[in-house]
Amino acid sequence: MRVPIIAGNWKMHKTVGEALALVRELIPLVAQEEAVEVVVCPPFTALYAVARALGGTKVGLGAQNLFWEEEGAFTGEISPLMLKEVGVKYVIVGHSERRAYQRESDEEVAKKLKAAFQNGLNPILCVGEHLAEREAGQAEAVVAAQLKADLALLGADEVEKLVIAYEPIWAIGTGRSAEPGDAAQMAAFIRREVGRAFGERAAEMLRIQYGGSVTPANSRAFLTQEGIDGALVGGASLKAESFAAIVASAKK
Ligand code: PGA
């Protein structure tokens, strides 16, 4: 049985003070949700403080990126060891904003996924197509190519623990979400591709999220789709009430 996972990607929002205010408001709202895994991904500067505020609660901590080496002369980077030490459990890898603005390649994404697993972090891998690619009927081919390259260094024992967020790029931060049926179709496609490459067990255990303009108004339509096991939420995760409403909508 796959436990639904709702993760909030705060992106470059929230100072330490704002982050603490948000989690303090959020904790009592989601504390009762036994059957849903809840994760928040603050910016690096707030991780330590948020980890302390979350201690002993059921809300998990995630980071938004990592570097693949454990230490060294890599100015500006953050290692998996450093994340682990402050209590991070999940890490978003290959978000489309990093692929676009930081020119993050599939090869780098693959190294980051491997480094996360080697250090006991659970990655949330983001994949998804551009609008022109969807309109050209290329969405599945694009996602298949991303999966092939991004998962290249992993074994089935790792892939079964993976979370993959299907995030069509045109749906991120635009208020224009995908059709729930289209998202479910892509989730099924991703599971088939993973099954072909890593076997049935990995495909069955892998959790697949939908991401892209998820709100309390549309979340249930996604989360009740066969094969969609959660959501990666940007904008609507920045307010405790809307994020908690999305968490509540994930209950089976
Ligand atoms: P959004 O972002 O919910 O604001 O569309 C989702 C994401 O980028 O993970």
Tab-separated table of C-alpha atoms and ligand atoms in Angstrom:
chain	number	residue	atom	x	y	z
A	1	MET	CA	0.000	0.000	0.000
A	2	ARG	CA	1.396	3.360	-1.034
A	3	VAL	CA	0.929	6.081	1.589
A	4	PRO	CA	-0.063	9.386	-0.040
A	5	ILE	CA	2.593	12.077	0.269
A	6	ILE	CA	1.854	15.797	0.119
A	7	ALA	CA	4.965	17.951	-0.102
A	8	GLY	CA	5.154	21.739	0.042
A	9	ASN	CA	7.838	23.299	-2.133
A	10	TRP	CA	8.322	26.746	-0.668
A	11	LYS	CA	10.815	27.723	-3.377
A	12	MET	CA	12.595	31.022	-2.620
A	13	HIS	CA	10.012	32.146	-0.078
A	14	LYS	CA	10.077	32.612	3.696
A	15	THR	CA	12.734	34.076	5.939
A	16	VAL	CA	13.528	32.071	9.068
A	17	GLY	CA	10.976	34.051	11.042
A	18	GLU	CA	8.283	33.586	8.407
A	19	ALA	CA	9.102	29.893	8.069
A	20	LEU	CA	8.714	29.322	11.796
A	21	ALA	CA	5.410	31.185	11.849
A	22	LEU	CA	4.130	29.018	8.981
A	23	VAL	CA	5.073	25.663	10.513
A	24	ARG	CA	3.732	26.649	13.923
A	25	GLU	CA	0.401	27.370	12.284
A	26	LEU	CA	0.573	24.247	10.126
A	27	ILE	CA	1.451	21.622	12.744
A	28	PRO	CA	-1.873	21.634	14.647
A	29	LEU	CA	-3.822	21.646	11.364
A	30	VAL	CA	-2.210	18.474	9.992
A	31	ALA	CA	-1.347	16.643	13.228
A	32	GLN	CA	-4.378	14.360	12.952
A	33	GLU	CA	-3.716	13.116	9.418
A	34	GLU	CA	-2.461	9.636	10.199
A	35	ALA	CA	-2.805	8.196	6.702
A	36	VAL	CA	-1.031	10.961	4.797
A	37	GLU	CA	2.671	11.782	4.826
A	38	VAL	CA	3.250	15.534	5.042
A	39	VAL	CA	6.550	17.182	4.057
A	40	VAL	CA	7.628	20.820	3.919
A	41	CYS	CA	10.632	21.979	1.875
A	42	PRO	CA	11.829	25.387	3.118
A	43	PRO	CA	14.837	27.228	1.674
A	44	PHE	CA	18.238	26.123	3.028
A	45	THR	CA	18.562	29.034	5.454
A	46	ALA	CA	15.410	27.988	7.327
A	47	LEU	CA	16.048	24.206	7.460
A	48	TYR	CA	17.737	24.111	10.845
A	49	ALA	CA	15.167	26.251	12.607
A	50	VAL	CA	12.234	24.474	10.953
A	51	ALA	CA	13.728	21.068	11.866
A	52	ARG	CA	13.685	22.077	15.520
A	53	ALA	CA	10.132	23.369	15.279
A	54	LEU	CA	8.985	20.123	13.627
A	55	GLY	CA	10.759	17.815	16.094
A	56	GLY	CA	8.392	15.147	17.405
A	57	THR	CA	5.585	16.043	14.984
A	58	LYS	CA	4.513	14.001	11.991
A	59	VAL	CA	5.535	16.695	9.495
A	60	GLY	CA	8.702	15.694	7.647
A	61	LEU	CA	11.436	18.011	6.464
A	62	GLY	CA	12.636	18.269	2.876
A	63	ALA	CA	15.249	20.356	1.061
A	64	GLN	CA	14.890	21.796	-2.441
A	65	ASN	CA	18.261	20.730	-3.839
A	66	LEU	CA	21.578	19.100	-2.931
A	67	PHE	CA	25.039	18.610	-4.388
A	68	TRP	CA	26.349	15.138	-5.231
A	69	GLU	CA	29.657	15.285	-3.350
A	70	GLU	CA	29.810	14.926	0.430
A	71	GLU	CA	32.340	17.732	0.912
A	72	GLY	CA	34.978	19.690	-0.956
A	73	ALA	CA	35.748	22.835	-2.898
A	74	PHE	CA	32.262	23.458	-4.299
A	75	THR	CA	31.492	27.045	-3.402
A	76	GLY	CA	27.846	27.683	-2.771
A	77	GLU	CA	26.757	24.048	-2.758
A	78	ILE	CA	25.134	22.042	0.056
A	79	SER	CA	25.999	18.376	0.577
A	80	PRO	CA	23.726	15.462	1.452
A	81	LEU	CA	25.646	15.024	4.739
A	82	MET	CA	24.848	18.592	5.731
A	83	LEU	CA	21.164	18.088	4.972
A	84	LYS	CA	21.059	14.813	6.861
A	85	GLU	CA	22.673	16.397	9.904
A	86	VAL	CA	19.961	19.031	10.260
A	87	GLY	CA	17.179	16.452	10.055
A	88	VAL	CA	16.245	16.538	6.377
A	89	LYS	CA	14.490	13.370	5.166
A	90	TYR	CA	13.403	14.304	1.643
A	91	VAL	CA	15.065	16.294	-1.098
A	92	ILE	CA	13.570	17.669	-4.308
A	93	VAL	CA	15.817	16.871	-7.280
A	94	GLY	CA	15.592	18.151	-10.839
A	95	HIS	CA	12.824	20.704	-10.385
A	96	SER	CA	12.060	22.343	-13.729
A	97	GLU	CA	13.049	25.745	-12.334
A	98	ARG	CA	16.544	24.407	-11.593
A	99	ARG	CA	16.702	22.704	-14.992
A	100	ALA	CA	15.756	26.048	-16.590
A	101	TYR	CA	17.580	28.694	-14.517
A	102	GLN	CA	20.582	26.681	-13.295
A	103	ARG	CA	20.825	24.643	-16.490
A	104	GLU	CA	20.741	21.483	-14.417
A	105	SER	CA	21.269	18.503	-16.728
A	106	ASP	CA	19.898	14.982	-16.526
A	107	GLU	CA	23.445	13.768	-15.791
A	108	GLU	CA	23.604	16.043	-12.764
A	109	VAL	CA	20.133	14.993	-11.685
A	110	ALA	CA	21.231	11.351	-11.862
A	111	LYS	CA	24.276	12.049	-9.667
A	112	LYS	CA	22.149	13.940	-7.166
A	113	LEU	CA	19.630	11.104	-6.915
A	114	LYS	CA	22.418	8.607	-6.275
A	115	ALA	CA	24.057	10.842	-3.664
A	116	ALA	CA	20.732	11.318	-1.893
A	117	PHE	CA	20.153	7.570	-1.570
A	118	GLN	CA	23.750	6.918	-0.520
A	119	ASN	CA	23.228	9.335	2.352
A	120	GLY	CA	19.845	8.083	3.483
A	121	LEU	CA	17.788	10.910	1.968
A	122	ASN	CA	14.609	10.210	-0.008
A	123	PRO	CA	14.585	12.125	-3.279
A	124	ILE	CA	11.508	13.590	-4.935
A	125	LEU	CA	12.428	13.604	-8.626
A	126	CYS	CA	10.599	16.138	-10.811
A	127	VAL	CA	9.869	15.370	-14.443
A	128	GLY	CA	7.555	17.003	-16.952
A	129	GLU	CA	7.168	18.419	-20.428
A	130	HIS	CA	6.927	21.928	-21.923
A	131	LEU	CA	3.637	23.090	-23.414
A	132	ALA	CA	4.929	22.894	-26.994
A	133	GLU	CA	5.997	19.304	-26.341
A	134	ARG	CA	2.549	18.361	-25.041
A	135	GLU	CA	0.859	20.061	-27.980
A	136	ALA	CA	3.145	18.178	-30.354
A	137	GLY	CA	2.148	14.873	-28.749
A	138	GLN	CA	5.653	14.474	-27.312
A	139	ALA	CA	4.838	14.548	-23.576
A	140	GLU	CA	5.376	10.841	-22.950
A	141	ALA	CA	8.533	10.698	-25.057
A	142	VAL	CA	9.999	13.661	-23.151
A	143	VAL	CA	9.211	12.144	-19.763
A	144	ALA	CA	10.510	8.734	-20.862
A	145	ALA	CA	13.824	10.306	-21.883
A	146	GLN	CA	14.074	12.160	-18.553
A	147	LEU	CA	13.387	8.964	-16.610
A	148	LYS	CA	15.930	6.972	-18.579
A	149	ALA	CA	18.692	9.536	-17.988
A	150	ASP	CA	17.750	10.576	-14.436
A	151	LEU	CA	17.418	7.029	-13.060
A	152	ALA	CA	20.537	5.756	-14.845
A	153	LEU	CA	22.652	5.328	-11.700
A	154	LEU	CA	19.966	3.771	-9.478
A	155	GLY	CA	19.097	0.186	-8.650
A	156	ALA	CA	15.604	-1.260	-8.184
A	157	ASP	CA	16.055	-1.199	-4.381
A	158	GLU	CA	16.451	2.584	-4.616
A	159	VAL	CA	13.792	3.265	-7.231
A	160	GLU	CA	11.164	1.552	-5.090
A	161	LYS	CA	11.737	4.226	-2.414
A	162	LEU	CA	11.628	7.082	-4.891
A	163	VAL	CA	8.926	9.711	-5.200
A	164	ILE	CA	8.451	11.041	-8.726
A	165	ALA	CA	6.577	14.303	-9.151
A	166	TYR	CA	5.020	14.655	-12.567
A	167	GLU	CA	4.983	18.400	-13.113
A	168	PRO	CA	4.036	19.633	-16.570
A	169	ILE	CA	6.119	22.807	-16.853
A	170	TRP	CA	3.260	24.852	-18.293
A	171	ALA	CA	1.169	24.091	-15.192
A	172	ILE	CA	3.710	25.316	-12.625
A	173	GLY	CA	2.781	28.599	-11.006
A	174	THR	CA	0.432	29.476	-13.838
A	175	GLY	CA	-2.946	28.700	-12.304
A	176	ARG	CA	-3.499	26.375	-15.241
A	177	SER	CA	-3.333	22.826	-13.887
A	178	ALA	CA	-3.291	19.705	-16.035
A	179	GLU	CA	-6.492	17.737	-16.530
A	180	PRO	CA	-6.628	15.128	-13.745
A	181	GLY	CA	-7.199	12.411	-16.338
A	182	ASP	CA	-4.110	13.472	-18.303
A	183	ALA	CA	-2.048	13.494	-15.107
A	184	ALA	CA	-3.280	9.997	-14.258
A	185	GLN	CA	-2.410	8.812	-17.743
A	186	MET	CA	1.123	10.148	-17.334
A	187	ALA	CA	1.399	8.574	-13.867
A	188	ALA	CA	0.459	5.216	-15.392
A	189	PHE	CA	2.993	5.749	-18.156
A	190	ILE	CA	5.736	6.558	-15.623
A	191	ARG	CA	4.881	3.427	-13.635
A	192	ARG	CA	5.047	1.310	-16.801
A	193	GLU	CA	8.412	2.770	-17.788
A	194	VAL	CA	9.804	2.167	-14.289
A	195	GLY	CA	8.407	-1.369	-14.380
A	196	ARG	CA	10.131	-2.096	-17.681
A	197	ALA	CA	13.478	-0.829	-16.421
A	198	PHE	CA	13.429	-1.844	-12.752
A	199	GLY	CA	10.780	-4.532	-12.382
A	200	GLU	CA	7.254	-4.815	-11.047
A	201	ARG	CA	8.085	-4.419	-7.374
A	202	ALA	CA	9.800	-1.052	-7.873
A	203	ALA	CA	6.940	0.144	-10.106
A	204	GLU	CA	4.339	-0.930	-7.562
A	205	MET	CA	6.095	0.726	-4.586
A	206	LEU	CA	7.171	3.959	-6.308
A	207	ARG	CA	5.008	6.918	-5.333
A	208	ILE	CA	3.965	9.374	-8.031
A	209	GLN	CA	2.824	12.912	-7.263
A	210	TYR	CA	1.143	15.434	-9.489
A	211	GLY	CA	2.428	19.006	-9.299
A	212	GLY	CA	1.463	22.233	-11.046
A	213	SER	CA	-1.104	24.737	-9.734
A	214	VAL	CA	-2.519	22.347	-7.139
A	215	THR	CA	-5.015	24.140	-4.875
A	216	PRO	CA	-7.555	23.084	-2.237
A	217	ALA	CA	-10.188	23.429	-4.981
A	218	ASN	CA	-8.630	20.931	-7.396
A	219	SER	CA	-6.454	18.670	-5.224
A	220	ARG	CA	-9.071	16.001	-4.601
A	221	ALA	CA	-9.653	15.587	-8.334
A	222	PHE	CA	-5.961	14.668	-8.709
A	223	LEU	CA	-5.575	12.666	-5.524
A	224	THR	CA	-8.520	10.390	-6.267
A	225	GLN	CA	-7.019	9.403	-9.620
A	226	GLU	CA	-5.738	5.844	-9.851
A	227	GLY	CA	-1.947	5.820	-9.500
A	228	ILE	CA	-1.523	9.389	-8.221
A	229	ASP	CA	-0.117	9.095	-4.712
A	230	GLY	CA	0.224	12.692	-3.680
A	231	ALA	CA	0.994	16.229	-4.732
A	232	LEU	CA	3.958	18.572	-4.899
A	233	VAL	CA	2.534	21.954	-4.020
A	234	GLY	CA	4.178	25.316	-4.629
A	235	GLY	CA	2.103	28.460	-4.196
A	236	ALA	CA	-0.645	26.861	-2.134
A	237	SER	CA	1.907	25.502	0.372
A	238	LEU	CA	2.867	29.005	1.495
A	239	LYS	CA	-0.251	29.405	3.620
A	240	ALA	CA	-0.986	26.910	6.419
A	241	GLU	CA	-4.701	26.815	5.755
A	242	SER	CA	-4.532	26.036	2.039
A	243	PHE	CA	-1.744	23.479	2.473
A	244	ALA	CA	-3.642	21.766	5.305
A	245	ALA	CA	-6.773	21.642	3.140
A	246	ILE	CA	-4.786	19.881	0.397
A	247	VAL	CA	-3.408	17.427	2.978
A	248	ALA	CA	-6.943	16.712	4.197
A	249	SER	CA	-8.092	16.048	0.632
A	250	ALA	CA	-5.493	13.259	0.306
A	251	LYS	CA	-7.286	10.991	2.759
A	252	LYS	CA	-8.511	7.846	1.019
B	1	PGA	P1	2.830	25.551	-8.074
B	1	PGA	O1	4.314	24.923	-8.056
B	1	PGA	O2	1.994	24.680	-7.135
B	1	PGA	O3	3.001	26.929	-7.546
B	1	PGA	O4	2.336	25.473	-9.471
B	1	PGA	C1	4.508	23.536	-8.051
B	1	PGA	C2	5.976	23.210	-8.078
B	1	PGA	O5	6.743	23.910	-8.744
B	1	PGA	O6	6.411	22.250	-7.423
